[in-house]
Amino acid sequence: MLENSVLYDRYGERARPLTSERVVAGRRITLVMLNGSLSRSATTATDIELTPVSAPEQVTSVEGDGPVRLRLPTRLDREAWNELLRDEFVRNGGHVHDNVTVTSGSPYDTVTITLERNQTYDLRMARVDIGEQSTQAPAHYITADESGLATLSSGRSQRVVFEVRDRFNNPVSGVRVNATVGTNGSVSPVDPVTDRQGHATFRYTASTPGTARIDGTLGTSPGALETATVRVDVAGGATTTGSVDGEGPLVTGIDTSATTASGQSIPRGETTNLTATATDFQRGGVDIYAVEWWSDRATPGGGPGSGFAFAPADGEYDSVDETVTAPVDTTGWDTGTHNLSVRARDANGNWGPVESYTVVVTAGSTDPPGALAYDDENENGRYDSGETTYTRSQLESGLDDDRVNLVVPADVGSLNLRGGELRTRSMVIRAEIDTRGGDVKLTAERTVDIAGTTVLARGGNIELTAGEGGSGRLIATGATIDTNRDIVLRSDGDISLDGATVSAGRGADIEVDLGTGRATLFVGGARIVDSDDTIDYEPADASVDGSPTSGRVESD
């Protein structure tokens, strides 16, 4: 049986868990609803088709002065839940109080899990369908994006964005939103049907001074959940505040055709379609003239105008709003995380601010058949027939071979490395690592690349070492590294933690050793959590690039 991320056998009234729980992992809460009906009899293992209907793209921060309580339906008893949550208890460096209760009910009991107060938790919710029939989770509510709103003067325009979400707080695409305004101005649709981010876009044009109320609604009989409101102040003078006329256009809605429920993943060697919207609303109000992009592989050396050009979707730059497209060929790109940058120019020659977008380039569409890792012997970034492969169980037993360039695709599944260490020449890991009751040790002679990957260890330390044989980089861009014990990151070169979450336990520390003063520690947008919310790095003459969003970085 499967419930609340736990797979277990049930014999009468007794249940025996076969896997660990995934509801609470440090400060991360993940709630997944299973929907559907499936009946099958077999004496051997069999595959079950699961369809992600509402994937957890939206992360909600949960905090409060009082404790946070999770109440979930269950058929497991209190003893089973206590055993499953043991590594997350406060006394073991986690955030769960050991007063777990299970109350009787019908058809299910209810487990109550109480988390520590005065903490900020990341909540992800999702729905997965079981069986052959599957439908997208429907729209549940609408909200307004009020970022960047300005005070307008009469006759000026403002972009207004509404977002539609399902009951799991994730965006819903393909939903039509209606927008209306009272007597103070007019509103017209730009993109009234929601995109992949659940956004529907409108243009509001101001008239008389006062406060304009723009309502976005769902359906024919909208209630409180189906209605969201944006208020825009209209001034009596000729000046628009909050933005300045003559500024360059804004770029929004950057997306790729490779966007999936698990992120912006592009197999190396394939071409993806990059799309964006440029607008000069309230920034001069003139037509868009050009939009360009570039990547971190090749920055434009000639300044504005020297990037790769977008093409207008309608064939001509003739509006203050333009949707644009451009092909992005990933041939020759390194696997891992890459930043794409986009900016636009208006007809008056004003260039707008640069907006960034992150994609992950994977090892390519020719991964080995089945859920297998492999040795990229010729280092061409893809699987070639005859290259050595490894099953998940082989990896979990440990691998010690400094000749192997290990690639672990995401479809290998979650790895429990309690049985051994991975020590290779280089490694690229895209599968999640979830180890309970033991250390996680990843060591490579050269590069360790866990960009975008989650590495969890409850009850054990995490040690990641790159460049053991000399020069090497540790790439953990956008990764989550989480344990209730110590974290040690080593390299003989750069370490990238841009956008990563690095979380150690209460009373535990995060130590970083770059091996050489010529190396750089990248921490832009990182989140750092340990006993003093500080990464201690050495040597002291190494460089630090960027600033974390929480926590700090100090030389040891």
PDB file of C-alpha atoms in Angstrom, residues 245-420:
ATOM      1  CA  ASP A 245       8.719  57.328 -19.290  1.00  0.00           C
ATOM      2  CA  GLY A 246      11.598  56.763 -21.653  1.00  0.00           C
ATOM      3  CA  GLU A 247      12.906  53.651 -19.891  1.00  0.00           C
ATOM      4  CA  GLY A 248      13.534  50.579 -21.993  1.00  0.00           C
ATOM      5  CA  PRO A 249      10.957  47.788 -22.278  1.00  0.00           C
ATOM      6  CA  LEU A 250      10.391  45.098 -19.687  1.00  0.00           C
ATOM      7  CA  VAL A 251      10.689  41.390 -20.541  1.00  0.00           C
ATOM      8  CA  THR A 252       8.308  38.919 -18.900  1.00  0.00           C
ATOM      9  CA  GLY A 253       7.022  35.375 -19.383  1.00  0.00           C
ATOM     10  CA  ILE A 254      10.338  33.824 -20.457  1.00  0.00           C
ATOM     11  CA  ASP A 255       9.735  30.155 -21.186  1.00  0.00           C
ATOM     12  CA  THR A 256      10.994  27.237 -23.278  1.00  0.00           C
ATOM     13  CA  SER A 257       9.289  24.432 -25.141  1.00  0.00           C
ATOM     14  CA  ALA A 258      11.276  22.097 -22.889  1.00  0.00           C
ATOM     15  CA  THR A 259       9.456  23.173 -19.713  1.00  0.00           C
ATOM     16  CA  THR A 260       8.113  20.136 -17.856  1.00  0.00           C
ATOM     17  CA  ALA A 261       6.626  19.461 -14.428  1.00  0.00           C
ATOM     18  CA  SER A 262      10.122  18.794 -13.104  1.00  0.00           C
ATOM     19  CA  GLY A 263      11.774  21.917 -14.515  1.00  0.00           C
ATOM     20  CA  GLN A 264      13.355  23.394 -17.663  1.00  0.00           C
ATOM     21  CA  SER A 265      15.245  20.295 -18.820  1.00  0.00           C
ATOM     22  CA  ILE A 266      16.842  20.130 -22.289  1.00  0.00           C
ATOM     23  CA  PRO A 267      18.727  17.052 -23.564  1.00  0.00           C
ATOM     24  CA  ARG A 268      22.094  18.191 -24.884  1.00  0.00           C
ATOM     25  CA  GLY A 269      22.203  18.513 -28.648  1.00  0.00           C
ATOM     26  CA  GLU A 270      18.520  19.342 -28.997  1.00  0.00           C
ATOM     27  CA  THR A 271      17.038  22.698 -29.974  1.00  0.00           C
ATOM     28  CA  THR A 272      14.377  24.280 -27.783  1.00  0.00           C
ATOM     29  CA  ASN A 273      12.116  27.217 -28.578  1.00  0.00           C
ATOM     30  CA  LEU A 274      12.660  30.214 -26.274  1.00  0.00           C
ATOM     31  CA  THR A 275       9.689  32.565 -25.929  1.00  0.00           C
ATOM     32  CA  ALA A 276       9.197  35.849 -24.090  1.00  0.00           C
ATOM     33  CA  THR A 277       6.992  38.940 -23.996  1.00  0.00           C
ATOM     34  CA  ALA A 278       8.378  42.477 -24.255  1.00  0.00           C
ATOM     35  CA  THR A 279       6.304  45.496 -23.215  1.00  0.00           C
ATOM     36  CA  ASP A 280       6.828  49.246 -23.183  1.00  0.00           C
ATOM     37  CA  PHE A 281       3.683  49.989 -21.127  1.00  0.00           C
ATOM     38  CA  GLN A 282       4.230  53.030 -18.835  1.00  0.00           C
ATOM     39  CA  ARG A 283       7.862  53.129 -19.957  1.00  0.00           C
ATOM     40  CA  GLY A 284       7.472  55.464 -22.952  1.00  0.00           C
ATOM     41  CA  GLY A 285       4.631  53.642 -24.691  1.00  0.00           C
ATOM     42  CA  VAL A 286       6.437  53.230 -28.026  1.00  0.00           C
ATOM     43  CA  ASP A 287       6.760  50.145 -30.218  1.00  0.00           C
ATOM     44  CA  ILE A 288       9.197  47.348 -29.461  1.00  0.00           C
ATOM     45  CA  TYR A 289      12.141  47.494 -31.865  1.00  0.00           C
ATOM     46  CA  ALA A 290      14.302  44.473 -30.944  1.00  0.00           C
ATOM     47  CA  VAL A 291      14.651  41.652 -28.408  1.00  0.00           C
ATOM     48  CA  GLU A 292      17.834  39.625 -27.900  1.00  0.00           C
ATOM     49  CA  TRP A 293      19.139  36.728 -25.793  1.00  0.00           C
ATOM     50  CA  TRP A 294      22.456  35.166 -24.825  1.00  0.00           C
ATOM     51  CA  SER A 295      23.679  32.410 -22.525  1.00  0.00           C
ATOM     52  CA  ASP A 296      26.436  31.999 -19.962  1.00  0.00           C
ATOM     53  CA  ARG A 297      28.377  30.070 -22.629  1.00  0.00           C
ATOM     54  CA  ALA A 298      28.845  33.192 -24.756  1.00  0.00           C
ATOM     55  CA  THR A 299      28.122  36.668 -23.423  1.00  0.00           C
ATOM     56  CA  PRO A 300      27.712  39.453 -26.034  1.00  0.00           C
ATOM     57  CA  GLY A 301      31.042  41.212 -26.356  1.00  0.00           C
ATOM     58  CA  GLY A 302      29.648  44.252 -28.148  1.00  0.00           C
ATOM     59  CA  GLY A 303      27.165  45.341 -25.475  1.00  0.00           C
ATOM     60  CA  PRO A 304      23.442  45.906 -26.153  1.00  0.00           C
ATOM     61  CA  GLY A 305      22.433  44.720 -29.595  1.00  0.00           C
ATOM     62  CA  SER A 306      25.178  42.091 -29.941  1.00  0.00           C
ATOM     63  CA  GLY A 307      23.152  39.126 -28.647  1.00  0.00           C
ATOM     64  CA  PHE A 308      21.083  36.594 -30.596  1.00  0.00           C
ATOM     65  CA  ALA A 309      17.927  38.106 -32.085  1.00  0.00           C
ATOM     66  CA  PHE A 310      14.373  37.025 -31.321  1.00  0.00           C
ATOM     67  CA  ALA A 311      11.709  37.088 -34.030  1.00  0.00           C
ATOM     68  CA  PRO A 312       8.280  38.638 -33.381  1.00  0.00           C
ATOM     69  CA  ALA A 313       5.600  35.942 -33.246  1.00  0.00           C
ATOM     70  CA  ASP A 314       3.283  37.951 -35.524  1.00  0.00           C
ATOM     71  CA  GLY A 315       6.042  38.654 -38.030  1.00  0.00           C
ATOM     72  CA  GLU A 316       6.594  42.361 -37.347  1.00  0.00           C
ATOM     73  CA  TYR A 317       7.694  44.666 -34.511  1.00  0.00           C
ATOM     74  CA  ASP A 318       4.772  47.104 -34.570  1.00  0.00           C
ATOM     75  CA  SER A 319       3.329  47.219 -31.041  1.00  0.00           C
ATOM     76  CA  VAL A 320       4.169  48.216 -27.473  1.00  0.00           C
ATOM     77  CA  ASP A 321       3.508  44.531 -26.638  1.00  0.00           C
ATOM     78  CA  GLU A 322       5.334  41.821 -28.541  1.00  0.00           C
ATOM     79  CA  THR A 323       5.553  38.072 -28.054  1.00  0.00           C
ATOM     80  CA  VAL A 324       8.867  36.839 -29.456  1.00  0.00           C
ATOM     81  CA  THR A 325      10.510  33.489 -30.190  1.00  0.00           C
ATOM     82  CA  ALA A 326      14.045  32.233 -30.794  1.00  0.00           C
ATOM     83  CA  PRO A 327      15.614  28.781 -31.282  1.00  0.00           C
ATOM     84  CA  VAL A 328      18.270  27.728 -28.746  1.00  0.00           C
ATOM     85  CA  ASP A 329      20.610  24.965 -29.956  1.00  0.00           C
ATOM     86  CA  THR A 330      22.320  23.163 -27.048  1.00  0.00           C
ATOM     87  CA  THR A 331      24.863  21.273 -29.171  1.00  0.00           C
ATOM     88  CA  GLY A 332      28.203  21.320 -27.364  1.00  0.00           C
ATOM     89  CA  TRP A 333      26.810  22.717 -24.110  1.00  0.00           C
ATOM     90  CA  ASP A 334      28.041  21.277 -20.823  1.00  0.00           C
ATOM     91  CA  THR A 335      25.518  19.313 -18.832  1.00  0.00           C
ATOM     92  CA  GLY A 336      24.196  21.168 -15.805  1.00  0.00           C
ATOM     93  CA  THR A 337      22.545  24.498 -15.130  1.00  0.00           C
ATOM     94  CA  HIS A 338      22.818  27.390 -17.592  1.00  0.00           C
ATOM     95  CA  ASN A 339      21.552  30.959 -17.393  1.00  0.00           C
ATOM     96  CA  LEU A 340      19.815  32.594 -20.340  1.00  0.00           C
ATOM     97  CA  SER A 341      19.569  36.394 -20.414  1.00  0.00           C
ATOM     98  CA  VAL A 342      16.987  38.436 -22.345  1.00  0.00           C
ATOM     99  CA  ARG A 343      16.543  42.177 -22.925  1.00  0.00           C
ATOM    100  CA  ALA A 344      14.484  44.386 -25.253  1.00  0.00           C
ATOM    101  CA  ARG A 345      14.832  47.759 -27.005  1.00  0.00           C
ATOM    102  CA  ASP A 346      12.084  50.244 -27.911  1.00  0.00           C
ATOM    103  CA  ALA A 347      11.831  52.355 -31.069  1.00  0.00           C
ATOM    104  CA  ASN A 348      13.444  55.308 -29.257  1.00  0.00           C
ATOM    105  CA  GLY A 349      16.634  53.288 -28.745  1.00  0.00           C
ATOM    106  CA  ASN A 350      16.135  52.594 -25.012  1.00  0.00           C
ATOM    107  CA  TRP A 351      17.329  49.168 -23.831  1.00  0.00           C
ATOM    108  CA  GLY A 352      15.463  47.680 -20.866  1.00  0.00           C
ATOM    109  CA  PRO A 353      16.787  45.674 -17.918  1.00  0.00           C
ATOM    110  CA  VAL A 354      18.213  42.188 -18.359  1.00  0.00           C
ATOM    111  CA  GLU A 355      15.969  39.331 -17.224  1.00  0.00           C
ATOM    112  CA  SER A 356      17.357  35.850 -16.511  1.00  0.00           C
ATOM    113  CA  TYR A 357      16.004  32.352 -17.000  1.00  0.00           C
ATOM    114  CA  THR A 358      17.541  29.048 -15.894  1.00  0.00           C
ATOM    115  CA  VAL A 359      17.627  25.806 -17.873  1.00  0.00           C
ATOM    116  CA  VAL A 360      19.186  22.441 -17.077  1.00  0.00           C
ATOM    117  CA  VAL A 361      20.974  20.626 -19.894  1.00  0.00           C
ATOM    118  CA  THR A 362      20.895  16.879 -19.355  1.00  0.00           C
ATOM    119  CA  ALA A 363      23.147  14.167 -20.737  1.00  0.00           C
ATOM    120  CA  GLY A 364      21.106  13.773 -23.922  1.00  0.00           C
ATOM    121  CA  SER A 365      18.281  11.730 -25.343  1.00  0.00           C
ATOM    122  CA  THR A 366      20.451   8.654 -25.806  1.00  0.00           C
ATOM    123  CA  ASP A 367      20.568   7.559 -22.181  1.00  0.00           C
ATOM    124  CA  PRO A 368      20.823   3.786 -21.732  1.00  0.00           C
ATOM    125  CA  PRO A 369      17.583   1.790 -22.046  1.00  0.00           C
ATOM    126  CA  GLY A 370      15.815   1.369 -18.731  1.00  0.00           C
ATOM    127  CA  ALA A 371      16.529   3.153 -15.486  1.00  0.00           C
ATOM    128  CA  LEU A 372      20.300   2.749 -15.602  1.00  0.00           C
ATOM    129  CA  ALA A 373      23.356   4.843 -14.823  1.00  0.00           C
ATOM    130  CA  TYR A 374      26.394   4.555 -17.070  1.00  0.00           C
ATOM    131  CA  ASP A 375      30.110   5.211 -17.519  1.00  0.00           C
ATOM    132  CA  ASP A 376      30.525   7.973 -20.106  1.00  0.00           C
ATOM    133  CA  GLU A 377      33.789   6.426 -21.249  1.00  0.00           C
ATOM    134  CA  ASN A 378      34.412   8.754 -24.198  1.00  0.00           C
ATOM    135  CA  GLU A 379      33.102  11.822 -22.284  1.00  0.00           C
ATOM    136  CA  ASN A 380      30.762  12.894 -25.074  1.00  0.00           C
ATOM    137  CA  GLY A 381      27.884  13.624 -22.685  1.00  0.00           C
ATOM    138  CA  ARG A 382      25.635  10.790 -23.833  1.00  0.00           C
ATOM    139  CA  TYR A 383      25.293   7.032 -23.615  1.00  0.00           C
ATOM    140  CA  ASP A 384      26.897   5.024 -26.413  1.00  0.00           C
ATOM    141  CA  SER A 385      26.222   1.366 -27.040  1.00  0.00           C
ATOM    142  CA  GLY A 386      28.698  -0.825 -25.177  1.00  0.00           C
ATOM    143  CA  GLU A 387      29.398   1.623 -22.346  1.00  0.00           C
ATOM    144  CA  THR A 388      29.180   0.061 -18.883  1.00  0.00           C
ATOM    145  CA  THR A 389      25.845   0.480 -17.097  1.00  0.00           C
ATOM    146  CA  TYR A 390      24.889   0.304 -13.422  1.00  0.00           C
ATOM    147  CA  THR A 391      21.589  -0.471 -11.725  1.00  0.00           C
ATOM    148  CA  ARG A 392      20.311   1.501  -8.774  1.00  0.00           C
ATOM    149  CA  SER A 393      21.082  -1.389  -6.402  1.00  0.00           C
ATOM    150  CA  GLN A 394      24.673  -1.554  -7.684  1.00  0.00           C
ATOM    151  CA  LEU A 395      25.145   2.141  -6.955  1.00  0.00           C
ATOM    152  CA  GLU A 396      23.562   1.813  -3.528  1.00  0.00           C
ATOM    153  CA  SER A 397      26.111  -0.895  -2.673  1.00  0.00           C
ATOM    154  CA  GLY A 398      28.917   1.548  -3.468  1.00  0.00           C
ATOM    155  CA  LEU A 399      31.195   2.221  -6.439  1.00  0.00           C
ATOM    156  CA  ASP A 400      34.951   2.799  -6.138  1.00  0.00           C
ATOM    157  CA  ASP A 401      36.656   3.184  -9.528  1.00  0.00           C
ATOM    158  CA  ASP A 402      38.691   6.261 -10.456  1.00  0.00           C
ATOM    159  CA  ARG A 403      38.428   5.379 -14.173  1.00  0.00           C
ATOM    160  CA  VAL A 404      34.655   5.832 -14.331  1.00  0.00           C
ATOM    161  CA  ASN A 405      32.907   9.003 -15.576  1.00  0.00           C
ATOM    162  CA  LEU A 406      29.627   8.269 -13.831  1.00  0.00           C
ATOM    163  CA  VAL A 407      26.324   9.664 -15.162  1.00  0.00           C
ATOM    164  CA  VAL A 408      23.173   9.000 -13.122  1.00  0.00           C
ATOM    165  CA  PRO A 409      19.999  10.139 -14.975  1.00  0.00           C
ATOM    166  CA  ALA A 410      16.944  11.189 -12.972  1.00  0.00           C
ATOM    167  CA  ASP A 411      14.947   8.116 -14.014  1.00  0.00           C
ATOM    168  CA  VAL A 412      17.306   5.871 -12.041  1.00  0.00           C
ATOM    169  CA  GLY A 413      15.162   6.885  -9.071  1.00  0.00           C
ATOM    170  CA  SER A 414      15.944   7.853  -5.495  1.00  0.00           C
ATOM    171  CA  LEU A 415      19.268   6.463  -4.210  1.00  0.00           C
ATOM    172  CA  ASN A 416      19.857   5.260  -0.651  1.00  0.00           C
ATOM    173  CA  LEU A 417      23.650   5.342  -0.283  1.00  0.00           C
ATOM    174  CA  ARG A 418      23.790   4.042   3.263  1.00  0.00           C
ATOM    175  CA  GLY A 419      25.502   0.932   1.888  1.00  0.00           C
ATOM    176  CA  GLY A 420      28.524   2.633   0.379  1.00  0.00           C
TER     177      GLY A 420
END
